[in-house]
Short mmCIF file of C-alpha atoms and ligand atoms in Angstrom, two decimals:
data_model
loop_
_atom_site.label_atom_id
_atom_site.label_comp_id
_atom_site.label_asym_id
_atom_site.label_seq_id
_atom_site.Cartn_x
_atom_site.Cartn_y
_atom_site.Cartn_z
CA MET A 19 0.00 0.00 0.00
CA ASP A 20 1.28 3.47 -0.87
CA ARG A 21 1.44 5.78 2.14
CA TYR A 22 0.73 8.68 -0.17
CA GLN A 23 -2.55 7.16 -1.37
CA SER A 24 -4.61 7.41 1.80
CA THR A 25 -5.31 9.46 4.90
CA ILE A 26 -2.67 10.39 7.44
CA LEU A 27 -3.32 11.45 11.04
CA VAL A 28 -1.30 14.40 12.28
CA THR A 29 -1.31 15.36 15.97
CA GLY A 30 -0.46 18.92 17.02
CA GLY A 31 -1.23 20.17 13.53
CA ALA A 32 -2.48 23.58 14.72
CA GLY A 33 0.93 24.46 16.19
CA PHE A 34 3.89 25.99 14.42
CA ILE A 35 5.56 23.01 12.72
CA GLY A 36 2.44 20.86 12.53
CA ALA A 37 0.46 23.57 10.72
CA ASN A 38 3.31 24.21 8.29
CA PHE A 39 3.43 20.46 7.67
CA VAL A 40 -0.33 20.19 7.04
CA LEU A 41 -0.26 23.12 4.61
CA GLN A 42 2.74 21.68 2.75
CA TRP A 43 1.16 18.20 2.67
CA ILE A 44 -2.12 19.47 1.19
CA ALA A 45 -0.27 21.66 -1.34
CA GLU A 46 2.35 19.15 -2.45
CA VAL A 47 0.92 15.69 -1.75
CA GLY A 48 -2.76 16.58 -1.91
CA LYS A 49 -4.01 13.61 0.11
CA PRO A 50 -6.36 13.79 3.13
CA VAL A 51 -5.11 14.78 6.58
CA VAL A 52 -6.92 14.33 9.86
CA ASN A 53 -5.57 16.83 12.37
CA LEU A 54 -5.97 16.19 16.12
CA ASP A 55 -4.94 19.12 18.31
CA LYS A 56 -5.82 20.07 21.86
CA LEU A 57 -5.58 23.80 21.03
CA THR A 58 -3.39 24.79 23.95
CA TYR A 59 -2.07 28.38 24.01
CA ALA A 60 0.27 27.30 21.15
CA GLY A 61 -2.41 25.80 18.94
CA ASN A 62 -4.09 28.27 16.61
CA LEU A 63 -6.74 27.56 14.00
CA ALA A 64 -5.74 30.78 12.24
CA ASN A 65 -2.60 28.89 11.15
CA LEU A 66 -4.90 26.62 9.13
CA ALA A 67 -7.18 29.33 7.71
CA SER A 68 -6.11 28.64 4.12
CA VAL A 69 -7.38 25.03 4.32
CA ARG A 70 -10.52 25.80 6.33
CA SER A 71 -12.88 24.83 3.51
CA ASP A 72 -10.64 22.19 1.95
CA ALA A 73 -12.33 18.79 2.16
CA ARG A 74 -8.92 17.10 2.37
CA HIS A 75 -8.33 18.59 5.84
CA VAL A 76 -10.39 17.44 8.82
CA PHE A 77 -9.70 19.19 12.14
CA LEU A 78 -10.66 17.74 15.52
CA GLN A 79 -9.97 19.32 18.87
CA GLY A 80 -8.73 16.69 21.29
CA ASP A 81 -5.92 15.36 23.42
CA ILE A 82 -3.44 12.67 22.31
CA GLY A 83 -3.82 11.24 25.82
CA ASP A 84 -7.58 10.79 25.45
CA THR A 85 -7.62 7.12 24.44
CA PRO A 86 -11.34 6.79 23.53
CA VAL A 87 -11.12 9.86 21.25
CA VAL A 88 -7.93 8.65 19.55
CA ALA A 89 -9.25 5.09 19.17
CA LYS A 90 -12.47 6.38 17.60
CA LEU A 91 -10.53 8.58 15.19
CA LEU A 92 -8.28 5.72 14.13
CA ALA A 93 -11.24 3.38 13.60
CA GLU A 94 -13.17 5.98 11.63
CA TYR A 95 -10.44 7.37 9.35
CA ARG A 96 -8.14 4.30 9.17
CA PRO A 97 -4.95 6.29 8.53
CA CYS A 98 -1.90 4.74 6.86
CA ALA A 99 0.40 6.78 9.12
CA VAL A 100 0.31 8.75 12.36
CA LEU A 101 2.69 11.70 12.71
CA ASN A 102 3.08 12.93 16.28
CA PHE A 103 3.88 16.65 16.45
CA ALA A 104 1.77 17.29 19.57
CA ALA A 105 3.85 18.49 22.50
CA GLU A 106 4.54 21.18 25.01
CA SER A 107 7.55 22.67 23.25
CA HIS A 108 9.05 25.63 25.10
CA VAL A 109 12.05 25.18 27.44
CA ASP A 110 11.39 28.32 29.51
CA ARG A 111 7.79 27.25 30.17
CA SER A 112 9.03 23.80 31.20
CA ILE A 113 11.28 25.46 33.79
CA HIS A 114 8.35 27.44 35.22
CA SER A 115 5.92 24.52 35.21
CA ALA A 116 6.93 21.02 34.11
CA GLY A 117 3.67 19.15 34.78
CA GLU A 118 2.06 19.64 31.37
CA PHE A 119 5.31 18.53 29.70
CA ILE A 120 5.22 15.22 31.52
CA GLU A 121 1.48 14.85 30.86
CA THR A 122 1.56 15.48 27.11
CA ASN A 123 5.08 14.62 25.99
CA LEU A 124 5.50 11.49 28.08
CA VAL A 125 2.11 10.17 29.25
CA GLY A 126 0.33 11.50 26.14
CA THR A 127 2.83 9.82 23.81
CA PHE A 128 2.48 6.58 25.78
CA ARG A 129 -1.32 6.65 25.43
CA LEU A 130 -1.08 7.54 21.75
CA LEU A 131 1.35 4.67 21.14
CA GLU A 132 -0.99 2.23 22.85
CA ALA A 133 -4.04 3.39 20.88
CA VAL A 134 -2.05 3.22 17.64
CA ARG A 135 -0.68 -0.22 18.48
CA HIS A 136 -4.17 -1.62 19.05
CA TYR A 137 -5.36 -0.11 15.77
CA TRP A 138 -2.26 -1.29 13.87
CA GLN A 139 -2.79 -4.87 15.06
CA THR A 140 -6.20 -4.92 13.36
CA LEU A 141 -4.84 -3.92 9.93
CA PRO A 142 -4.71 -6.47 7.10
CA ALA A 143 -1.22 -7.76 6.26
CA GLY A 144 -0.12 -5.34 3.49
CA HIS A 145 -1.48 -2.31 5.32
CA LYS A 146 0.11 -3.44 8.57
CA GLU A 147 3.55 -3.57 6.98
CA ALA A 148 3.15 -0.24 5.24
CA PHE A 149 1.87 1.58 8.35
CA ARG A 150 4.20 4.10 10.06
CA PHE A 151 4.20 5.95 13.38
CA LEU A 152 6.48 8.95 12.92
CA HIS A 153 7.53 10.68 16.12
CA VAL A 154 8.73 14.28 15.77
CA SER A 155 11.43 14.99 18.33
CA THR A 156 14.25 17.38 19.07
CA ASP A 157 18.05 17.53 19.14
CA GLU A 158 17.77 18.76 22.75
CA VAL A 159 17.52 15.15 23.96
CA TYR A 160 21.28 14.85 23.32
CA GLY A 161 22.19 17.57 25.84
CA SER A 162 24.77 20.29 25.31
CA LEU A 163 27.97 20.41 23.21
CA GLY A 164 31.27 22.11 23.96
CA PRO A 165 32.67 24.49 21.33
CA ALA A 166 34.91 21.88 19.68
CA ASP A 167 32.69 18.79 20.07
CA PRO A 168 31.47 16.99 16.95
CA ALA A 169 27.81 17.65 16.08
CA PHE A 170 25.09 15.27 17.34
CA SER A 171 24.82 12.08 15.32
CA GLU A 172 22.09 9.47 15.84
CA ARG A 173 24.54 7.49 18.00
CA HIS A 174 25.10 10.30 20.52
CA ASN A 175 24.09 9.47 24.12
CA TYR A 176 20.86 10.91 25.46
CA GLN A 177 21.73 13.57 28.07
CA PRO A 178 18.66 15.84 28.39
CA ASN A 179 19.09 18.84 30.69
CA SER A 180 15.74 20.64 30.84
CA PRO A 181 12.29 19.37 31.85
CA TYR A 182 11.30 19.83 28.18
CA SER A 183 14.17 17.82 26.75
CA ALA A 184 13.82 15.15 29.47
CA SER A 185 10.14 14.71 28.61
CA LYS A 186 10.95 14.45 24.89
CA ALA A 187 13.79 12.01 25.61
CA GLY A 188 11.36 9.86 27.58
CA SER A 189 8.91 9.88 24.67
CA ASP A 190 11.67 8.87 22.24
CA HIS A 191 12.51 5.91 24.47
CA LEU A 192 8.85 4.83 24.55
CA VAL A 193 8.65 5.00 20.75
CA ARG A 194 11.82 2.91 20.46
CA ALA A 195 10.49 0.35 22.95
CA TRP A 196 7.14 0.03 21.13
CA HIS A 197 9.12 -0.93 18.03
CA HIS A 198 11.44 -3.41 19.71
CA THR A 199 8.79 -4.99 21.92
CA TYR A 200 5.66 -4.93 19.77
CA GLY A 201 7.08 -4.47 16.27
CA LEU A 202 5.22 -1.18 15.68
CA PRO A 203 6.83 0.35 12.55
CA VAL A 204 8.12 3.61 14.03
CA LEU A 205 10.34 6.38 12.74
CA THR A 206 11.89 9.04 14.97
CA THR A 207 13.23 12.39 13.81
CA ASN A 208 15.40 14.62 16.03
CA CYS A 209 15.51 18.11 14.62
CA SER A 210 17.35 21.31 15.50
CA ASN A 211 15.77 24.74 16.16
CA ASN A 212 13.11 25.78 13.64
CA TYR A 213 11.98 29.25 12.63
CA GLY A 214 9.49 30.59 10.09
CA PRO A 215 5.85 31.70 9.64
CA PHE A 216 3.26 30.88 12.34
CA GLN A 217 5.81 30.43 15.15
CA PHE A 218 4.32 31.46 18.48
CA PRO A 219 6.28 34.51 19.71
CA GLU A 220 7.88 32.87 22.71
CA LYS A 221 10.86 31.31 20.87
CA LEU A 222 13.97 33.34 20.13
CA ILE A 223 13.46 34.38 16.50
CA SER A 224 9.70 35.04 16.52
CA PHE A 225 9.91 36.83 19.88
CA MET A 226 12.81 39.07 18.86
CA ILE A 227 11.24 39.97 15.50
CA LEU A 228 8.00 41.15 17.13
CA ASN A 229 9.73 42.98 19.98
CA ALA A 230 12.02 44.77 17.54
CA ILE A 231 9.14 45.80 15.25
CA GLN A 232 7.29 47.13 18.32
CA GLY A 233 10.34 48.93 19.76
CA LYS A 234 10.49 46.73 22.87
CA PRO A 235 13.70 45.50 24.56
CA LEU A 236 15.40 42.44 23.01
CA PRO A 237 16.31 40.35 26.09
CA VAL A 238 19.34 38.17 25.28
CA TYR A 239 19.96 35.56 27.99
CA GLY A 240 23.43 35.40 29.59
CA ASP A 241 26.33 36.38 27.30
CA GLY A 242 24.45 35.66 24.05
CA GLN A 243 27.12 33.14 22.99
CA ASN A 244 24.88 30.04 23.15
CA VAL A 245 24.76 28.35 19.77
CA ARG A 246 21.76 26.84 17.98
CA ASP A 247 21.58 25.14 14.55
CA TRP A 248 18.76 26.89 12.67
CA LEU A 249 16.45 25.26 10.12
CA PHE A 250 13.68 26.96 8.15
CA VAL A 251 10.39 25.23 9.00
CA THR A 252 9.48 24.18 5.43
CA ASP A 253 12.81 22.32 5.25
CA HIS A 254 11.92 20.44 8.44
CA CYS A 255 8.55 19.53 6.90
CA SER A 256 10.16 18.27 3.70
CA ALA A 257 12.59 16.19 5.78
CA ILE A 258 9.68 14.60 7.67
CA ARG A 259 7.95 13.76 4.39
CA THR A 260 11.17 12.20 3.14
CA VAL A 261 11.56 10.10 6.28
CA LEU A 262 7.91 9.03 6.09
CA ALA A 263 8.31 7.96 2.47
CA ARG A 264 11.70 6.27 2.60
CA GLY A 265 12.88 5.90 6.20
CA LEU A 266 13.42 2.41 7.60
CA PRO A 267 11.16 1.35 10.50
CA GLY A 268 12.97 1.51 13.83
CA GLU A 269 15.49 4.05 12.54
CA VAL A 270 16.25 7.51 13.91
CA TYR A 271 17.05 10.43 11.60
CA ASN A 272 18.67 13.66 12.76
CA ILE A 273 17.55 16.77 10.87
CA GLY A 274 19.40 20.09 10.92
CA GLY A 275 20.22 23.19 8.98
CA ASN A 276 24.04 23.00 8.97
CA CYS A 277 23.65 26.53 10.26
CA GLU A 278 25.21 27.20 13.66
CA ARG A 279 24.76 30.75 14.94
CA THR A 280 25.25 32.38 18.32
CA ASN A 281 22.09 33.94 19.75
CA ILE A 282 23.57 37.41 19.64
CA ASP A 283 24.42 36.99 15.95
CA VAL A 284 20.84 35.90 15.24
CA VAL A 285 19.40 38.91 17.08
CA ARG A 286 21.78 41.29 15.28
CA ALA A 287 20.80 39.77 11.92
CA ILE A 288 17.11 40.38 12.76
CA CYS A 289 17.92 43.99 13.67
CA ARG A 290 19.86 44.64 10.45
CA THR A 291 17.12 43.12 8.29
CA LEU A 292 14.48 45.26 9.99
CA ASP A 293 16.66 48.35 9.50
CA ASP A 294 16.54 47.58 5.75
CA PHE A 295 12.84 46.65 5.62
CA LEU A 296 11.66 49.61 7.74
CA PRO A 297 13.72 52.64 6.72
CA ASP A 298 11.24 54.99 8.44
CA SER A 299 11.04 53.11 11.74
CA ALA A 300 11.56 55.24 14.85
CA TYR A 301 13.48 52.31 16.36
CA ARG A 302 16.36 52.24 13.85
CA PRO A 303 19.02 51.11 14.40
CA HIS A 304 17.15 48.22 16.03
CA GLU A 305 20.35 46.95 17.70
CA ARG A 306 19.86 49.71 20.28
CA LEU A 307 17.02 47.59 21.69
CA ILE A 308 19.33 44.68 22.64
CA THR A 309 19.66 44.09 26.40
CA PHE A 310 21.51 41.27 28.14
CA VAL A 311 19.44 39.70 30.91
CA LYS A 312 19.76 37.02 33.57
CA ASP A 313 20.52 33.63 32.06
CA ARG A 314 18.16 30.66 31.77
CA PRO A 315 18.85 28.04 34.51
CA GLY A 316 20.67 25.00 33.07
CA HIS A 317 21.02 26.79 29.71
CA ASP A 318 22.46 24.38 27.10
CA ARG A 319 25.49 25.99 25.50
CA ARG A 320 25.52 24.54 22.02
CA TYR A 321 23.42 22.32 19.75
CA ALA A 322 24.57 21.16 16.32
CA ILE A 323 23.29 18.36 14.10
CA ASP A 324 25.31 15.98 11.98
CA THR A 325 23.00 15.53 8.97
CA SER A 326 25.12 12.93 7.17
CA LYS A 327 22.74 9.99 7.74
CA ILE A 328 19.60 11.60 6.30
CA LYS A 329 21.63 13.03 3.42
CA ARG A 330 23.39 9.74 2.64
CA ASP A 331 20.48 7.31 3.18
CA LEU A 332 17.49 9.39 2.08
CA GLY A 333 19.01 12.15 -0.08
CA TRP A 334 17.55 15.03 1.97
CA GLN A 335 19.26 18.35 2.61
CA PRO A 336 18.00 21.82 3.51
CA ALA A 337 16.99 24.08 0.61
CA VAL A 338 16.61 27.48 2.31
CA THR A 339 19.63 29.49 3.52
CA PHE A 340 19.46 31.24 6.88
CA GLU A 341 19.54 34.66 5.22
CA GLU A 342 16.63 33.81 2.85
CA GLY A 343 14.64 32.12 5.61
CA LEU A 344 15.08 35.04 8.00
CA GLN A 345 13.97 37.55 5.38
CA GLN A 346 10.88 35.45 4.55
CA THR A 347 10.06 35.09 8.24
CA ILE A 348 10.41 38.79 9.03
CA ARG A 349 8.35 39.70 5.96
CA TRP A 350 5.65 37.25 7.12
CA TYR A 351 5.39 38.83 10.60
CA LEU A 352 5.25 42.31 9.04
CA ASP A 353 2.48 41.22 6.64
CA ASN A 354 0.35 39.40 9.23
CA GLU A 355 -0.58 42.03 11.80
CA GLU A 356 -3.94 40.47 12.61
CA TRP A 357 -2.39 37.08 13.42
CA VAL A 358 0.18 38.87 15.58
CA SER A 359 -2.32 40.97 17.53
CA ASN A 360 -4.50 37.90 18.18
CA VAL A 361 -1.65 35.84 19.64
CA GLN A 362 -0.23 38.75 21.63
CA SER A 363 -3.36 39.11 23.73
CA GLY A 364 -4.56 37.31 26.85
CA GLU A 365 -2.42 34.42 28.05
CA TYR A 366 0.61 35.73 26.20
CA ARG A 367 0.85 38.78 28.46
CA ASN A 368 0.79 36.59 31.57
CA TRP A 369 3.64 34.55 30.11
CA LEU A 370 5.77 37.65 29.45
CA ALA A 371 5.24 38.79 33.03
CA ALA A 372 6.15 35.34 34.40
CA ASN A 373 9.28 34.83 32.29
CA TYR A 374 10.78 38.28 31.87
CA ALA A 375 9.77 40.34 34.92
CA GLN A 376 12.39 38.70 37.16
CA ARG A 377 15.15 38.79 34.54
CA GLN A 378 16.68 42.11 35.50
CA MET A 379 18.93 43.72 32.89
CA VAL A 380 22.59 42.87 33.35
CA THR A 381 23.94 45.51 30.96
P1 LIG B 27 4.07 24.25 19.22
O1 LIG B 27 4.16 24.45 20.68
O2 LIG B 27 4.03 25.41 18.30
O3 LIG B 27 2.77 23.37 18.87
C1 LIG B 27 2.41 22.24 19.59
C2 LIG B 27 0.98 21.86 19.20
O4 LIG B 27 0.61 20.69 19.93
C3 LIG B 27 -0.05 22.94 19.53
O5 LIG B 27 -0.92 23.12 18.44
C4 LIG B 27 -0.80 22.36 20.73
O6 LIG B 27 -2.14 22.80 20.81
C5 LIG B 27 -0.70 20.87 20.45
N1 LIG B 27 -0.82 20.05 21.67
C6 LIG B 27 -0.20 20.25 22.87
N2 LIG B 27 -0.56 19.30 23.74
C7 LIG B 27 -1.41 18.47 23.07
C8 LIG B 27 -2.11 17.29 23.43
N3 LIG B 27 -2.02 16.77 24.67
N4 LIG B 27 -2.89 16.70 22.51
C9 LIG B 27 -3.01 17.22 21.26
N5 LIG B 27 -2.38 18.34 20.87
C10 LIG B 27 -1.60 18.96 21.76
O7 LIG B 27 5.28 23.28 18.87
P2 LIG B 27 6.15 23.19 17.55
O8 LIG B 27 7.27 24.15 17.64
O9 LIG B 27 5.26 23.21 16.37
O10 LIG B 27 6.78 21.73 17.73
C11 LIG B 27 6.11 20.58 17.18
C12 LIG B 27 6.93 19.35 17.53
O11 LIG B 27 8.25 19.49 17.01
C13 LIG B 27 7.10 19.13 19.04
O12 LIG B 27 7.00 17.75 19.28
C14 LIG B 27 8.50 19.63 19.33
O13 LIG B 27 9.06 18.95 20.41
C15 LIG B 27 9.20 19.30 18.03
N6 LIG B 27 10.36 20.16 17.68
C16 LIG B 27 10.23 21.52 17.69
C17 LIG B 27 11.30 22.31 17.30
C18 LIG B 27 11.21 23.82 17.26
O14 LIG B 27 12.23 24.49 17.03
N7 LIG B 27 10.05 24.41 17.45
C19 LIG B 27 12.52 21.72 16.92
C20 LIG B 27 12.60 20.31 16.92
C21 LIG B 27 11.51 19.55 17.29
P1 LIG B 28 14.38 29.03 22.26
O1 LIG B 28 13.83 29.65 21.01
O2 LIG B 28 13.55 29.07 23.50
O3 LIG B 28 14.76 27.53 21.86
P2 LIG B 28 15.61 26.42 22.69
O4 LIG B 28 15.86 26.90 24.06
O5 LIG B 28 14.67 25.28 22.66
O6 LIG B 28 16.86 26.23 21.90
O7 LIG B 28 15.77 29.71 22.57
C1 LIG B 28 16.80 29.69 21.62
C2 LIG B 28 18.02 30.34 22.28
O8 LIG B 28 17.73 31.73 22.51
C3 LIG B 28 18.35 29.75 23.63
O9 LIG B 28 19.77 29.73 23.78
C4 LIG B 28 17.74 30.74 24.62
C5 LIG B 28 17.86 32.07 23.89
N1 LIG B 28 16.81 33.08 24.21
C6 LIG B 28 17.18 34.36 24.62
O10 LIG B 28 18.38 34.67 24.70
N2 LIG B 28 16.21 35.27 24.90
C7 LIG B 28 14.88 34.96 24.80
O11 LIG B 28 14.02 35.84 25.10
C8 LIG B 28 14.52 33.66 24.36
C9 LIG B 28 13.07 33.27 24.23
C10 LIG B 28 15.51 32.74 24.07
#
């Protein structure tokens, strides 16, 4: 059976990466998607506005940990693959309050795996073999690198340091165990930091873009020398499609942008691009808005991905350079004021108060 011929089930498809994936899937594959999302603060149906009346997209609000709901969905739509994007995804929030991370990322993934396993066991032979459970995970499970360490390969030890990365690491282990113990045909992807349209403005790039446009301080944690490996979100989505199509069950694939940048360099690049895009802005030069603030506890120093396996085995590599991706992203936030004002209301303000009020300026 061809995985591209029938319905897939995506979880967390109203969030940043999930929504980008659903939009790309409908546009480029054109097959039906069932989208199960709890609609937490990070889930936003406005991300899916362009497929609202598209019969190939079915949205259902629900929790991956709600077994009766998931079992009913699986029985009704009989997907050929389940892609698990649903998660609590922000490190700073996990430091303030880890409970939801354990609930969704660990217990939720466990319940989802069990529901999927029971469904998978009922499939006829050909469909059973062709079925895939693709688990979307993060490079943060590998811990932190020193400046001269080789980038994370799939063989790197798991050494998670934050409640977020520990909960994702636990979910990766469950996925692995469900393959080895029950034979469930799983695929796991561990990706580096994403950026692009529809990212909730709590992560570095989306947050700094909006603060800079609005003339607010740009709070860089610590010395700004922490390094992340940046990947434009559509490249992550194309990598996931590649792994779904050609990855081997039980295998792990690391995905990255081959694009290491210090945080301060990223923030300066945002400022320079906005200086060019907004020649009449009262906040030019935007770099004046940069402030160094108290560091994140347990802040991982460096992440970097060794992409040689996915390139060699599956022929995938990123298509969008950091400079192009950043320009597209900034243009998107400038062009989507209504989306921005909707997400910057309500709960968002409480989060800013909780995370930034106690981070006094250090310069
Ligand atoms: P996000 O926070 O933007 O979106 C998460 C989505 O999951 C939201 O729509 C939310 O409503 C939904 N959700 C949360 N709990 C749920 C539950 N119990 N049941 C159903 N839906 C639920 O996250 P994102 O940045 O789009 O990340 C998606 C996935 O990719 C996550 O698994 C994350 O760990 C992983 N990842 C993210 C990045 C990144 O840079 N953002 C990098 C690598 C991997
Ligand atoms: P983030 O986008 O939260 O992703 P992660 O912690 O999962 O890598 O943060 C990226 C980097 O940016 C990280 O080193 C923390 C830093 N950072 C700041 O310096 N200031 C901020 O306001 C935020 C949100 C992040």
